[in-house]
Amino acid sequence: MEGEVEKLEVKLLRCTTDAELLCGAAALTSTRSGSPSEILEKIDSKTAKRIIKRITGYGHASVIEHAYFTFSIEGVSRVMTHQLVRHRIASYTQQSQRYVTYDTIENYLTPSSIANSAKAKRIFDETLEKISETYKKLLRLGIPKEDARFILPNAAKTNIIVTMNARELRHFFNLRCCARAQWEIREAATEMLRQVKKVTPALFENAGPSCVELGYCPEGRMKPPECNVEETRKLFRSL
Ligand SMILES: Cc1cc2nc3c(=O)[nH]c(=O)nc-3n(C[C@H](O)[C@H](O)[C@H](O)COP(=O)(O)OP(=O)(O)OC[C@H]3O[C@@H](n4cnc5c(N)ncnc54)[C@H](O)[C@@H]3O)c2cc1C
């Protein structure tokens, strides 16, 4: 029995139509006499991008809360989703262990650090096999899935759909694209950023770990020694 090595997928499913025009119009609503609908009708892309940059540069980030993004995050561990759902300004729906049966190897993930060590992998696979057998025995005894799942490990694979607005996403990227974040959520967050930058670059200019915007690492002595601020900034700006 062998668990699948990490292989997550991130898909941007939907986002607010004309998100940059909408946020630009929202920003102008505070200073113009016209109604939001009139402003939105007249605003062009170049103006919207310029206004978003100026207003968010002042720290008035509430205007980008009007833009929403929905992602499907597939084939991740429960370790990852447990961290993801700590972000409270978001909506989530996750595959349920009350309904999905965890009785085959496709339902588990192996981190590459374990997959790359023959000894660690043997111990890991043996333990997963034992867990899986125990889980199946419990189901055979008539124990409901919602109780049999108490035996399941963090390696259990799951799918989740998440919706966040652009302001919360930027905050999420600050924390979770950072080298301090755990690898699986960091990979997902970096892929989410890559995809939103393609559709709405002005909303995500200088997004990424906090250092991209700040120019220094706010983590102090927790900063990983191998992390180079300038290289990280270059990498995320070119994403
Ligand atoms: C590297 C790293 C290590 C971590 N280690 C641990 C750990 O060891 N243990 C642990 O428990 N967690 C840990 N966390 C999780 C962390 O503490 C946060 O729970 C998580 O990152 C969500 O961030 P948040 O609370 O800033 O943001 P969100 O929940 O995304 O909220 C966004 C912002 O909204 C505001 N906000 C939201 N809710 C409230 C509220 N109720 N009151 C006031 N303001 C609010 C805050 O300004 C907040 O920053 C870790 C996170 C990271 C990135």
Short mmCIF file of C-alpha atoms and ligand atoms in Angstrom, two decimals:
data_model
loop_
_atom_site.label_atom_id
_atom_site.label_comp_id
_atom_site.label_asym_id
_atom_site.label_seq_id
_atom_site.Cartn_x
_atom_site.Cartn_y
_atom_site.Cartn_z
CA MET A 1 0.00 0.00 0.00
CA GLU A 2 1.39 3.41 -1.01
CA GLY A 3 -0.10 6.88 -0.46
CA GLU A 4 0.05 9.41 -3.28
CA VAL A 5 2.93 11.87 -3.04
CA GLU A 6 1.83 15.52 -2.71
CA LYS A 7 0.03 16.62 -5.90
CA LEU A 8 -2.31 19.48 -5.19
CA GLU A 9 -4.34 21.36 -7.77
CA VAL A 10 -5.66 24.90 -7.56
CA LYS A 11 -8.31 26.15 -9.97
CA LEU A 12 -9.71 29.67 -9.98
CA LEU A 13 -13.37 28.86 -10.67
CA ARG A 14 -15.00 32.27 -10.69
CA CYS A 15 -14.26 35.88 -9.87
CA THR A 16 -16.23 39.10 -9.80
CA THR A 17 -16.95 40.34 -13.33
CA ASP A 18 -14.89 43.44 -14.20
CA ALA A 19 -13.39 43.30 -10.71
CA GLU A 20 -10.88 46.09 -11.30
CA LEU A 21 -13.46 48.43 -12.86
CA LEU A 22 -15.79 47.75 -9.94
CA CYS A 23 -13.14 48.44 -7.27
CA GLY A 24 -11.97 51.54 -9.15
CA ALA A 25 -15.58 52.80 -9.29
CA ALA A 26 -15.99 52.03 -5.59
CA ALA A 27 -12.90 54.11 -4.82
CA LEU A 28 -14.18 57.06 -6.90
CA THR A 29 -17.63 56.87 -5.27
CA SER A 30 -16.23 58.53 -2.15
CA THR A 31 -14.95 61.61 -4.00
CA ARG A 32 -17.33 62.09 -6.96
CA SER A 33 -20.84 63.47 -7.03
CA GLY A 34 -22.18 60.83 -9.46
CA SER A 35 -23.77 57.56 -8.40
CA PRO A 36 -21.70 54.32 -8.29
CA SER A 37 -23.59 53.03 -11.35
CA GLU A 38 -22.78 56.17 -13.37
CA ILE A 39 -19.14 56.06 -12.30
CA LEU A 40 -18.89 52.37 -13.20
CA GLU A 41 -20.39 53.03 -16.62
CA LYS A 42 -17.80 55.69 -17.41
CA ILE A 43 -14.63 54.34 -15.81
CA ASP A 44 -11.98 52.81 -18.10
CA SER A 45 -9.46 50.13 -17.24
CA LYS A 46 -6.45 52.47 -17.11
CA THR A 47 -8.18 54.86 -14.69
CA ALA A 48 -9.41 51.99 -12.52
CA LYS A 49 -5.90 50.54 -12.20
CA ARG A 50 -4.44 53.97 -11.35
CA ILE A 51 -7.11 54.69 -8.70
CA ILE A 52 -6.77 51.25 -7.10
CA LYS A 53 -3.02 51.75 -6.81
CA ARG A 54 -3.43 55.22 -5.28
CA ILE A 55 -6.19 54.38 -2.81
CA THR A 56 -4.72 51.08 -1.59
CA GLY A 57 -1.35 52.88 -1.37
CA TYR A 58 -2.98 55.17 1.24
CA GLY A 59 -3.95 52.00 3.15
CA HIS A 60 -7.66 52.32 2.24
CA ALA A 61 -7.95 48.66 1.29
CA SER A 62 -11.70 48.35 1.88
CA VAL A 63 -12.41 49.27 -1.76
CA ILE A 64 -10.90 46.00 -2.98
CA GLU A 65 -13.29 44.01 -0.77
CA HIS A 66 -15.81 44.31 -3.62
CA ALA A 67 -13.83 41.77 -5.68
CA TYR A 68 -14.46 38.08 -4.91
CA PHE A 69 -12.50 35.01 -6.01
CA THR A 70 -13.56 31.36 -5.73
CA PHE A 71 -11.03 28.52 -5.91
CA SER A 72 -11.26 24.76 -6.02
CA ILE A 73 -8.34 23.30 -4.05
CA GLU A 74 -8.00 19.63 -4.83
CA GLY A 75 -5.97 16.72 -3.49
CA VAL A 76 -4.65 18.39 -0.35
CA SER A 77 -4.23 16.98 3.12
CA ARG A 78 -6.35 17.75 6.15
CA VAL A 79 -3.15 19.36 7.52
CA MET A 80 -3.44 21.99 4.82
CA THR A 81 -7.18 22.64 5.11
CA HIS A 82 -6.97 22.92 8.89
CA GLN A 83 -4.60 25.85 8.41
CA LEU A 84 -6.60 27.33 5.53
CA VAL A 85 -9.87 27.54 7.46
CA ARG A 86 -8.18 29.57 10.20
CA HIS A 87 -8.61 32.49 7.80
CA ARG A 88 -11.96 33.81 8.94
CA ILE A 89 -12.90 36.38 6.31
CA ALA A 90 -13.75 33.69 3.78
CA SER A 91 -16.35 31.06 2.86
CA TYR A 92 -15.55 27.35 2.69
CA THR A 93 -17.16 24.05 1.73
CA GLN A 94 -15.10 20.91 2.32
CA GLN A 95 -15.52 17.26 1.38
CA SER A 96 -17.09 15.52 4.36
CA GLN A 97 -15.63 12.48 6.11
CA ARG A 98 -19.21 11.68 7.18
CA TYR A 99 -20.09 10.85 3.56
CA VAL A 100 -16.83 9.94 1.79
CA THR A 101 -15.28 6.56 2.66
CA TYR A 102 -11.53 6.51 3.40
CA ASP A 103 -10.85 2.89 2.59
CA THR A 104 -8.41 3.04 -0.31
CA ILE A 105 -4.90 4.31 -0.76
CA GLU A 106 -6.07 7.10 -3.10
CA ASN A 107 -7.51 8.76 -0.01
CA TYR A 108 -4.10 9.56 1.57
CA LEU A 109 -1.09 11.77 0.82
CA THR A 110 2.60 11.22 1.52
CA PRO A 111 4.84 14.27 1.98
CA SER A 112 7.94 14.07 -0.22
CA SER A 113 10.29 14.21 2.81
CA ILE A 114 8.80 10.86 3.81
CA ALA A 115 8.52 9.49 0.26
CA ASN A 116 12.24 10.22 -0.28
CA SER A 117 13.39 8.19 2.73
CA ALA A 118 12.95 4.45 2.27
CA LYS A 119 12.90 3.83 6.02
CA ALA A 120 10.46 6.64 6.84
CA LYS A 121 8.23 5.62 3.96
CA ARG A 122 8.06 2.02 5.14
CA ILE A 123 6.99 3.11 8.64
CA PHE A 124 4.48 5.61 7.18
CA ASP A 125 2.94 3.11 4.74
CA GLU A 126 2.67 0.41 7.40
CA THR A 127 0.90 2.81 9.74
CA LEU A 128 -1.48 4.02 7.02
CA GLU A 129 -2.26 0.44 6.12
CA LYS A 130 -3.05 -0.37 9.75
CA ILE A 131 -5.25 2.73 10.05
CA SER A 132 -7.06 1.85 6.87
CA GLU A 133 -7.67 -1.73 8.02
CA THR A 134 -8.96 -0.55 11.40
CA TYR A 135 -11.24 1.99 9.71
CA LYS A 136 -12.71 -0.72 7.45
CA LYS A 137 -13.17 -3.08 10.44
CA LEU A 138 -15.07 -0.37 12.32
CA LEU A 139 -17.36 0.20 9.31
CA ARG A 140 -17.95 -3.56 9.05
CA LEU A 141 -18.97 -3.55 12.72
CA GLY A 142 -21.67 -1.04 11.81
CA ILE A 143 -19.89 2.00 13.24
CA PRO A 144 -21.09 5.08 11.29
CA LYS A 145 -18.55 6.90 9.09
CA GLU A 146 -18.81 9.98 11.30
CA ASP A 147 -17.38 7.92 14.20
CA ALA A 148 -15.03 5.60 12.25
CA ARG A 149 -13.30 8.76 10.97
CA PHE A 150 -11.89 9.39 14.46
CA ILE A 151 -9.11 6.97 13.47
CA LEU A 152 -8.19 8.83 10.26
CA PRO A 153 -4.84 10.64 10.02
CA ASN A 154 -3.91 14.18 8.98
CA ALA A 155 -2.65 12.56 5.75
CA ALA A 156 -6.28 12.09 4.69
CA LYS A 157 -6.79 13.70 1.30
CA THR A 158 -9.56 16.25 0.81
CA ASN A 159 -11.05 18.81 -1.57
CA ILE A 160 -12.24 22.25 -0.56
CA ILE A 161 -13.84 25.24 -2.25
CA VAL A 162 -12.94 28.65 -0.88
CA THR A 163 -14.13 32.17 -1.64
CA MET A 164 -12.20 35.23 -0.45
CA ASN A 165 -12.30 38.88 -1.35
CA ALA A 166 -9.18 40.61 -2.70
CA ARG A 167 -8.33 42.30 0.61
CA GLU A 168 -8.44 39.03 2.55
CA LEU A 169 -6.54 37.27 -0.22
CA ARG A 170 -3.73 39.82 0.02
CA HIS A 171 -3.56 39.25 3.78
CA PHE A 172 -3.66 35.47 3.22
CA PHE A 173 -0.77 35.77 0.72
CA ASN A 174 1.24 37.86 3.23
CA LEU A 175 1.12 35.00 5.70
CA ARG A 176 0.93 31.90 3.56
CA CYS A 177 3.26 32.64 0.61
CA CYS A 178 5.98 33.33 3.20
CA ALA A 179 8.88 30.91 3.66
CA ARG A 180 7.71 30.57 7.29
CA ALA A 181 4.46 28.93 6.16
CA GLN A 182 4.13 25.13 5.89
CA TRP A 183 5.02 23.88 2.37
CA GLU A 184 1.59 22.60 1.32
CA ILE A 185 -0.38 25.74 2.13
CA ARG A 186 2.51 27.82 0.73
CA GLU A 187 2.33 25.96 -2.58
CA ALA A 188 -1.45 26.41 -2.76
CA ALA A 189 -1.27 30.11 -1.81
CA THR A 190 1.47 30.80 -4.38
CA GLU A 191 -0.57 29.11 -7.11
CA MET A 192 -3.69 31.08 -6.06
CA LEU A 193 -1.66 34.30 -6.33
CA ARG A 194 -0.29 33.32 -9.75
CA GLN A 195 -3.85 32.79 -11.02
CA VAL A 196 -5.43 35.96 -9.60
CA LYS A 197 -2.52 38.08 -10.88
CA LYS A 198 -3.33 36.91 -14.40
CA VAL A 199 -6.93 38.14 -14.25
CA THR A 200 -6.63 41.22 -11.99
CA PRO A 201 -2.97 42.36 -11.81
CA ALA A 202 -3.79 45.79 -10.32
CA LEU A 203 -5.56 44.25 -7.31
CA PHE A 204 -2.54 42.07 -6.56
CA GLU A 205 0.38 44.36 -7.33
CA ASN A 206 3.15 43.68 -4.79
CA ALA A 207 1.09 40.84 -3.28
CA GLY A 208 2.93 37.89 -1.77
CA PRO A 209 4.76 37.41 1.52
CA SER A 210 4.82 40.58 3.63
CA CYS A 211 8.40 41.40 2.61
CA VAL A 212 7.34 42.02 -1.01
CA GLU A 213 5.49 45.17 0.01
CA LEU A 214 7.45 46.08 3.15
CA GLY A 215 10.96 45.62 1.75
CA TYR A 216 12.03 43.83 4.93
CA CYS A 217 11.10 40.66 6.78
CA PRO A 218 8.71 41.29 9.70
CA GLU A 219 9.38 37.83 11.16
CA GLY A 220 12.46 39.02 13.06
CA ARG A 221 14.48 36.16 14.51
CA MET A 222 11.95 33.65 13.14
CA LYS A 223 13.09 34.47 9.59
CA PRO A 224 14.50 31.27 8.02
CA PRO A 225 18.27 31.85 7.49
CA GLU A 226 18.08 30.66 3.86
CA CYS A 227 15.37 33.21 2.99
CA ASN A 228 16.61 36.19 0.96
CA VAL A 229 14.26 39.19 0.98
CA GLU A 230 15.45 40.66 -2.33
CA GLU A 231 15.19 37.34 -4.16
CA THR A 232 11.74 36.71 -2.69
CA ARG A 233 10.53 40.15 -3.78
CA LYS A 234 11.86 39.61 -7.30
CA LEU A 235 10.25 36.17 -7.50
CA PHE A 236 6.78 37.29 -6.41
CA ARG A 237 6.79 40.45 -8.50
CA SER A 238 7.51 38.39 -11.59
CA LEU A 239 4.87 35.74 -10.81
C1 LIG B 1 3.78 30.78 9.94
C2 LIG B 1 2.51 30.60 10.71
C3 LIG B 1 2.53 29.90 11.89
C4 LIG B 1 1.34 29.72 12.64
N1 LIG B 1 1.38 29.01 13.80
C5 LIG B 1 0.26 28.84 14.51
C6 LIG B 1 0.25 28.13 15.75
O1 LIG B 1 1.29 27.61 16.17
N2 LIG B 1 -0.90 27.97 16.43
C7 LIG B 1 -2.07 28.53 16.00
O2 LIG B 1 -3.10 28.39 16.65
N3 LIG B 1 -2.11 29.23 14.84
C8 LIG B 1 -0.99 29.41 14.10
N4 LIG B 1 -1.04 30.11 12.92
C9 LIG B 1 -2.34 30.65 12.47
C10 LIG B 1 -2.47 32.15 12.78
O3 LIG B 1 -2.33 32.39 14.15
C11 LIG B 1 -3.81 32.68 12.29
O4 LIG B 1 -4.87 32.04 12.96
C12 LIG B 1 -4.03 32.48 10.80
O5 LIG B 1 -2.87 32.75 10.08
C13 LIG B 1 -5.17 33.39 10.32
O6 LIG B 1 -4.68 34.70 10.24
P1 LIG B 1 -5.43 36.02 10.78
O7 LIG B 1 -6.04 35.74 12.09
O8 LIG B 1 -4.50 37.17 10.66
O9 LIG B 1 -6.40 36.28 9.63
P2 LIG B 1 -7.91 36.07 9.20
O10 LIG B 1 -8.69 35.16 10.04
O11 LIG B 1 -7.71 35.74 7.76
O12 LIG B 1 -8.48 37.51 9.38
C14 LIG B 1 -7.96 38.64 8.65
C15 LIG B 1 -7.81 39.82 9.55
O13 LIG B 1 -9.10 40.21 10.00
C16 LIG B 1 -9.01 40.70 11.33
N5 LIG B 1 -9.82 39.83 12.20
C17 LIG B 1 -10.40 38.66 11.87
N6 LIG B 1 -11.07 38.16 12.92
C18 LIG B 1 -10.92 39.04 13.93
C19 LIG B 1 -11.36 39.05 15.28
N7 LIG B 1 -12.11 38.11 15.81
N8 LIG B 1 -11.02 40.12 16.04
C20 LIG B 1 -10.27 41.11 15.54
N9 LIG B 1 -9.78 41.14 14.26
C21 LIG B 1 -10.11 40.11 13.48
C22 LIG B 1 -7.53 40.65 11.71
O14 LIG B 1 -6.94 41.89 11.39
C23 LIG B 1 -6.99 39.57 10.81
O15 LIG B 1 -5.60 39.69 10.57
C24 LIG B 1 0.12 30.29 12.18
C25 LIG B 1 0.12 31.01 10.98
C26 LIG B 1 1.29 31.17 10.25
C27 LIG B 1 1.25 31.95 8.95
#
